[in-house]
Coordinates of C-alpha atoms in Angstrom, one line a residue:
M225 CA -21.4 10.0 1.2
R226 CA -20.7 11.3 4.7
T227 CA -17.1 10.5 5.7
D228 CA -18.2 9.8 9.3
L229 CA -20.1 6.7 8.1
F230 CA -16.6 5.1 7.7
D231 CA -15.4 5.9 11.2
F232 CA -14.8 3.3 14.0
D233 CA -12.8 3.1 17.2
L234 CA -9.8 0.8 17.3
P235 CA -8.0 0.0 20.5
A236 CA -4.3 0.7 20.2
D237 CA -3.3 -2.8 21.1
R238 CA -5.0 -4.1 18.0
I239 CA -2.4 -2.4 15.8
A240 CA 0.3 -5.0 14.7
L241 CA 3.9 -3.7 15.1
R242 CA 5.5 -6.9 13.7
P243 CA 4.1 -9.4 11.2
A244 CA 3.1 -13.0 12.0
V245 CA 5.9 -15.6 11.7
P246 CA 5.8 -17.4 9.5
R247 CA 3.7 -15.1 7.3
D248 CA 0.9 -17.6 6.5
V249 CA -0.1 -18.2 10.1
A250 CA -1.9 -14.9 10.2
R251 CA -5.6 -15.0 10.8
L252 CA -8.1 -14.7 7.9
L253 CA -11.7 -13.5 8.3
V254 CA -13.9 -14.7 5.5
V255 CA -16.7 -12.3 4.7
K256 CA -19.6 -13.4 2.6
P257 CA -22.4 -10.8 2.5
G258 CA -25.6 -12.3 3.6
E259 CA -23.9 -15.5 4.9
G260 CA -22.0 -14.3 8.0
L261 CA -18.4 -14.5 9.0
D262 CA -15.9 -17.3 9.2
D263 CA -12.7 -17.3 11.3
R264 CA -9.9 -19.0 9.4
S265 CA -6.2 -18.8 8.8
I266 CA -4.2 -17.5 5.8
A267 CA -3.0 -21.1 5.4
D268 CA -6.6 -22.0 4.5
L269 CA -6.6 -19.8 1.4
P270 CA -6.0 -22.5 -1.2
D271 CA -8.9 -24.5 0.2
L272 CA -11.2 -21.4 0.1
L273 CA -10.6 -20.9 -3.6
R274 CA -11.2 -23.3 -6.6
A275 CA -9.4 -24.5 -9.6
G276 CA -9.4 -21.9 -12.4
D277 CA -9.4 -19.0 -10.1
C278 CA -6.7 -16.4 -10.6
L279 CA -4.9 -14.4 -7.9
V280 CA -3.6 -11.0 -9.0
V281 CA -0.7 -9.7 -6.9
N282 CA 1.2 -6.4 -7.0
D283 CA 4.9 -6.9 -7.7
S284 CA 6.0 -3.4 -6.8
K285 CA 9.0 -3.2 -4.5
V286 CA 9.2 -0.8 -1.5
I287 CA 12.2 1.5 -1.6
A288 CA 14.0 2.8 1.5
A289 CA 12.3 6.1 1.1
R290 CA 12.7 7.6 4.6
L291 CA 15.8 9.8 4.6
K292 CA 17.3 11.6 7.6
G293 CA 19.7 14.5 7.2
R294 CA 20.1 18.2 7.7
R295 CA 19.7 21.5 5.9
I296 CA 23.1 23.0 4.9
G297 CA 24.4 26.2 3.4
R298 CA 22.2 28.8 5.1
G299 CA 24.1 30.2 8.0
D300 CA 25.6 28.3 10.9
A301 CA 22.4 26.5 11.9
E302 CA 22.0 23.1 10.3
P303 CA 18.6 21.8 11.5
D304 CA 17.7 18.1 11.3
I305 CA 15.5 17.2 8.4
E306 CA 13.5 14.0 7.7
A307 CA 12.1 13.5 4.2
T308 CA 9.8 10.7 2.9
L309 CA 10.0 10.2 -0.8
H310 CA 6.7 9.3 -2.3
K311 CA 6.8 9.8 -6.1
R312 CA 9.6 9.6 -8.6
I313 CA 9.4 12.4 -11.3
D314 CA 12.4 11.4 -13.3
G315 CA 16.0 10.0 -12.8
S316 CA 17.0 12.7 -10.4
H317 CA 13.8 14.3 -9.1
W318 CA 11.4 13.0 -6.4
R319 CA 8.3 14.4 -4.7
A320 CA 8.7 14.2 -0.9
F321 CA 7.0 15.0 2.4
I322 CA 9.2 16.9 4.8
L323 CA 8.8 16.5 8.6
G324 CA 9.1 20.1 9.8
A325 CA 8.6 21.6 6.4
K326 CA 8.9 25.2 7.8
K327 CA 12.6 24.6 8.1
V328 CA 13.1 24.5 4.3
Q329 CA 12.6 26.9 1.5
V330 CA 13.0 26.7 -2.3
G331 CA 16.7 26.7 -3.1
D332 CA 17.8 25.1 0.2
M333 CA 20.3 22.3 0.0
L334 CA 19.6 19.1 2.1
R335 CA 22.2 16.6 2.9
F336 CA 21.3 13.0 3.8
G337 CA 23.8 10.4 5.0
S338 CA 26.1 9.1 7.7
E339 CA 29.0 11.3 8.8
G340 CA 32.5 10.0 8.7
R341 CA 32.2 7.2 6.1
V342 CA 34.6 7.2 3.2
C343 CA 32.4 6.6 0.3
F344 CA 31.2 8.9 -2.5
L345 CA 27.6 7.8 -1.7
D346 CA 28.1 9.0 1.9
Q347 CA 26.7 12.4 1.3
L348 CA 23.5 12.4 -0.7
D349 CA 22.6 16.0 -1.5
A350 CA 19.3 17.4 -2.8
Q351 CA 18.1 20.9 -3.5
V352 CA 14.5 21.9 -2.8
S353 CA 13.4 23.0 -6.3
H354 CA 9.7 23.4 -5.5
K355 CA 7.5 23.7 -2.4
D356 CA 3.7 23.5 -2.1
E357 CA 1.6 25.4 0.4
G358 CA 1.0 22.2 2.3
G359 CA 4.7 21.5 2.8
E360 CA 5.2 18.9 0.1
V361 CA 8.4 19.5 -1.9
T362 CA 10.2 18.5 -5.0
L363 CA 13.8 17.4 -4.4
S364 CA 16.5 17.6 -7.1
F365 CA 19.2 15.1 -6.2
S366 CA 22.9 15.4 -7.1
F367 CA 22.9 11.8 -8.3
H368 CA 20.9 10.4 -11.2
G369 CA 19.4 7.0 -12.2
P370 CA 20.8 3.8 -10.8
V371 CA 23.5 5.7 -8.7
L372 CA 20.7 7.7 -7.0
D373 CA 18.7 4.5 -6.4
Q374 CA 21.8 2.9 -4.8
A375 CA 22.4 6.0 -2.6
I376 CA 18.8 6.0 -1.4
E377 CA 18.9 2.3 -0.6
E378 CA 22.1 2.8 1.4
R379 CA 21.1 6.0 3.2
G380 CA 17.4 5.4 3.6
A381 CA 15.2 3.4 6.0
M382 CA 12.0 1.5 5.3
P383 CA 9.0 4.0 5.3
L384 CA 6.9 2.3 7.9
P385 CA 3.4 3.6 8.2
P386 CA 2.8 6.4 10.7
Y387 CA 0.9 4.2 13.1
I388 CA 3.9 1.9 13.4
A389 CA 6.7 4.5 13.1
A390 CA 5.1 6.5 16.0
R391 CA 5.6 3.6 18.3
R392 CA 9.0 2.2 17.2
A393 CA 11.8 3.0 14.7
P394 CA 12.3 1.0 11.5
D395 CA 15.1 -1.5 11.7
E396 CA 16.9 -4.0 9.5
Q397 CA 14.2 -6.6 10.1
D398 CA 11.7 -4.3 8.4
R399 CA 13.8 -4.5 5.1
A400 CA 12.6 -8.1 4.8
D401 CA 9.3 -7.9 6.7
Y402 CA 8.0 -4.9 4.8
Q403 CA 8.5 -6.5 1.4
T404 CA 6.3 -9.0 -0.4
L405 CA 7.5 -12.3 -1.9
F406 CA 6.6 -10.8 -5.3
A407 CA 8.5 -7.5 -5.0
A408 CA 10.4 -6.9 -8.3
H409 CA 10.0 -3.3 -9.6
E410 CA 11.2 -0.5 -7.3
G411 CA 8.9 2.4 -6.8
S412 CA 6.6 2.0 -3.8
V413 CA 6.9 3.9 -0.5
A414 CA 4.3 1.7 1.2
A415 CA 4.0 -2.1 0.9
P416 CA 1.1 -3.7 -0.9
T417 CA 0.3 -5.4 2.4
A418 CA -2.1 -8.1 1.4
G419 CA 0.9 -9.7 -0.5
L420 CA 2.9 -9.9 2.7
H421 CA 1.0 -13.1 3.8
F422 CA 2.4 -15.3 1.0
T423 CA 5.2 -17.9 1.3
D424 CA 6.8 -20.2 -1.1
A425 CA 5.0 -23.1 0.4
M426 CA 1.6 -21.3 0.0
L427 CA 2.4 -20.7 -3.7
E428 CA 3.1 -24.4 -4.2
R429 CA -0.2 -25.3 -2.6
L430 CA -2.1 -22.8 -4.8
K431 CA -0.4 -24.1 -7.9
A432 CA -1.3 -27.7 -6.9
R433 CA -5.0 -26.6 -6.6
G434 CA -5.0 -25.2 -10.1
I435 CA -5.0 -21.6 -9.0
A436 CA -2.9 -19.2 -11.1
I437 CA -0.9 -16.3 -9.9
H438 CA -0.7 -13.2 -12.2
K439 CA 1.1 -9.9 -11.5
V440 CA 0.4 -6.2 -12.0
T441 CA 2.5 -3.3 -10.9
L442 CA 1.2 -0.3 -8.9
H443 CA 3.7 1.9 -7.1
V444 CA 2.1 2.8 -3.8
G445 CA 2.4 6.4 -2.7
A446 CA 2.4 7.8 0.8
G447 CA -1.1 9.2 0.2
T448 CA -2.5 5.7 0.9
F449 CA -2.3 6.4 4.6
L450 CA -3.9 9.8 4.5
P451 CA -7.3 10.0 6.2
V452 CA -10.2 11.6 4.3
K453 CA -10.5 15.0 6.0
V454 CA -13.5 16.4 4.1
D455 CA -17.0 15.9 5.4
D456 CA -18.3 14.4 2.1
T457 CA -16.4 11.8 0.1
A458 CA -17.3 13.7 -3.1
D459 CA -14.9 16.5 -2.0
H460 CA -11.8 14.2 -1.5
K461 CA -9.0 14.2 -4.1
M462 CA -7.0 11.0 -4.5
H463 CA -3.3 11.0 -5.0
A464 CA -2.4 9.5 -8.4
E465 CA -0.2 6.4 -8.5
F466 CA 1.5 4.7 -11.5
G467 CA 0.2 1.3 -12.5
I468 CA 0.9 -1.3 -15.2
L469 CA -1.2 -4.2 -16.5
G470 CA 0.6 -6.1 -19.3
A471 CA -1.3 -7.2 -22.4
E472 CA -0.4 -10.9 -21.8
T473 CA -1.7 -10.7 -18.3
A474 CA -4.9 -9.0 -19.4
E475 CA -5.5 -11.7 -22.0
A476 CA -4.9 -14.5 -19.6
L477 CA -7.3 -13.0 -17.0
N478 CA -10.0 -12.4 -19.6
A479 CA -9.6 -16.1 -20.8
A480 CA -9.8 -17.5 -17.3
R481 CA -12.9 -15.5 -16.5
A482 CA -14.6 -16.6 -19.7
K483 CA -14.1 -20.2 -18.5
G484 CA -15.7 -19.5 -15.2
G485 CA -12.7 -18.7 -13.2
R486 CA -12.8 -15.9 -10.6
I487 CA -10.4 -13.0 -10.4
V488 CA -9.1 -12.5 -6.8
A489 CA -7.4 -9.2 -6.2
V490 CA -4.7 -9.4 -3.6
G491 CA -5.0 -6.0 -2.0
S492 CA -6.5 -2.7 -2.9
T493 CA -3.6 -1.8 -5.2
A494 CA -4.2 -4.8 -7.5
L495 CA -7.9 -4.2 -7.4
R496 CA -7.6 -0.5 -8.4
T497 CA -5.2 -1.4 -11.2
L498 CA -7.6 -4.0 -12.6
E499 CA -10.6 -1.7 -12.3
T500 CA -8.8 1.1 -14.0
A501 CA -7.9 -1.2 -16.9
A502 CA -11.3 -2.7 -17.3
G503 CA -14.0 -1.7 -19.8
E504 CA -17.6 -1.4 -18.9
D505 CA -18.1 -5.0 -20.1
G506 CA -15.4 -6.2 -17.6
Q507 CA -12.9 -7.0 -20.3
L508 CA -9.3 -6.0 -19.4
S509 CA -6.9 -4.2 -21.7
A510 CA -3.2 -3.4 -21.3
F511 CA -2.7 -0.3 -19.2
A512 CA 0.3 1.8 -18.2
G513 CA -0.2 5.2 -16.6
D514 CA -1.4 7.1 -13.5
T515 CA -4.6 6.1 -11.7
A516 CA -6.5 8.1 -9.1
I517 CA -9.5 5.9 -9.1
F518 CA -11.5 6.5 -5.9
I519 CA -14.0 3.7 -5.1
T520 CA -16.8 4.3 -2.7
P521 CA -20.2 2.5 -2.1
G522 CA -22.3 2.7 -5.3
Y523 CA -19.3 1.8 -7.5
R524 CA -20.0 -1.1 -9.9
F525 CA -17.1 -3.5 -9.9
K526 CA -16.2 -4.7 -13.4
A527 CA -13.2 -7.0 -13.2
V528 CA -12.8 -8.4 -9.7
D529 CA -14.8 -11.1 -8.0
L530 CA -13.1 -11.6 -4.7
M531 CA -10.6 -9.6 -2.7
L532 CA -7.9 -10.5 -0.2
T533 CA -7.0 -7.5 2.0
N534 CA -5.8 -6.4 5.4
F535 CA -7.8 -4.4 7.9
H536 CA -7.7 -0.7 7.2
L537 CA -7.8 2.6 9.0
P538 CA -11.0 4.4 9.9
R539 CA -12.1 7.2 7.5
S540 CA -9.6 5.9 4.9
T541 CA -10.1 5.5 1.2
L542 CA -9.2 1.8 1.7
F543 CA -12.1 1.2 4.2
M544 CA -14.4 3.0 1.8
L545 CA -13.2 0.7 -1.0
V546 CA -13.9 -2.6 0.9
S547 CA -17.2 -1.1 2.0
A548 CA -18.0 -0.6 -1.7
F549 CA -17.0 -4.2 -2.4
S550 CA -18.9 -6.1 0.3
G551 CA -21.3 -3.5 1.6
L552 CA -20.9 -0.9 4.3
E553 CA -23.1 -2.6 6.9
T554 CA -21.3 -5.9 6.2
M555 CA -17.9 -4.4 6.7
Q556 CA -19.0 -2.5 9.8
R557 CA -20.1 -5.9 11.3
A558 CA -16.9 -7.6 10.1
Y559 CA -14.6 -5.0 11.6
A560 CA -16.6 -5.0 14.9
H561 CA -16.2 -8.8 15.0
A562 CA -12.5 -8.6 14.2
I563 CA -11.8 -6.0 17.0
H564 CA -13.8 -8.1 19.5
S565 CA -12.0 -11.3 18.4
G566 CA -8.5 -9.9 18.7
Y567 CA -7.6 -9.7 15.0
R568 CA -4.4 -7.7 14.3
F569 CA -4.9 -4.6 12.2
Y570 CA -3.2 -2.6 9.5
S571 CA 0.0 -3.3 7.5
Y572 CA 1.6 -6.1 9.6
G573 CA -1.8 -7.4 10.7
D574 CA -4.2 -10.1 9.7
A575 CA -6.4 -10.3 6.6
C576 CA -9.9 -10.8 5.3
L577 CA -11.2 -12.6 2.2
L578 CA -14.1 -10.6 0.8
F579 CA -16.8 -11.8 -1.4
A580 CA -18.7 -9.2 -3.5
G581 CA -22.0 -7.8 -2.2
P582 CA -24.8 -6.0 -3.9
S583 CA -23.9 -2.5 -5.1
E584 CA -24.9 0.2 -2.6
V585 CA -25.6 3.9 -3.0

């Protein structure tokens, strides 16, 4: 399909720079293809679902993946460097995007950290062991395993999306705000943002309604924010991300659906994990591995009945996904309504509850 079909204009003041407080007072647009739109609140979610439904959330945890430092060991000049880690290779190697990649070459040593602190973690060094033509690099760190994880946590900042980071710097509040209630397994460099709307009180209300919560893991990469730059979606290559669906969870979801319960994916990450793990008959099986599933209109959904998600960027794979789920024309109308009605967009913004529409080509 033509990429420009998924374009739209968004006023800058619709981009949320901070989340709603408390989280469950965010607005919720209910989208039912063929039935119109309904302006609600996230707090209404338990009443919009029914007993036997299953919410599937992503329990990946965002790491402090934004590192600032300098290049060392090549002459007197030590230019500033900013790296955003986006995919762990092993215990000491990460793939990263470098801001100002022309400053670094293979073999260069980068030093991240705060000067003047007396701590062995103060200086976090990494060598550039590989560099792609596009500027993406592989960093080989001097620490390994849990010690490296601790060093990144202490030295790094939350990797806020570009549309927020361009307007304000990340701060300590983001360490709490940009993390879901379900965060358990470190590995994401972007939050699974639909999960940001949940509170303990919301979980208690869902439980009281007979709505189960199940967890999958998908470590979100920085590629989630990249716009589709090709003219035709068929020419776009997705970044792979690592996901896990446990056997016990798969069995529980299959059983619930067999009894008439609906599977509600909380966010595109949970949805893509489920659809990757589903057979053609909709049955889920245990899964652990990379997924680069790219969902556009015409895709036949096998495992997901409803979707809770935030409002996404124009020309993004995420807007293409929701257009596949509820229909392109339906989502174009929904986004136009949201913009006109003052909904807050993107990671810290409001959400929509999507019901599935007919498959489109």
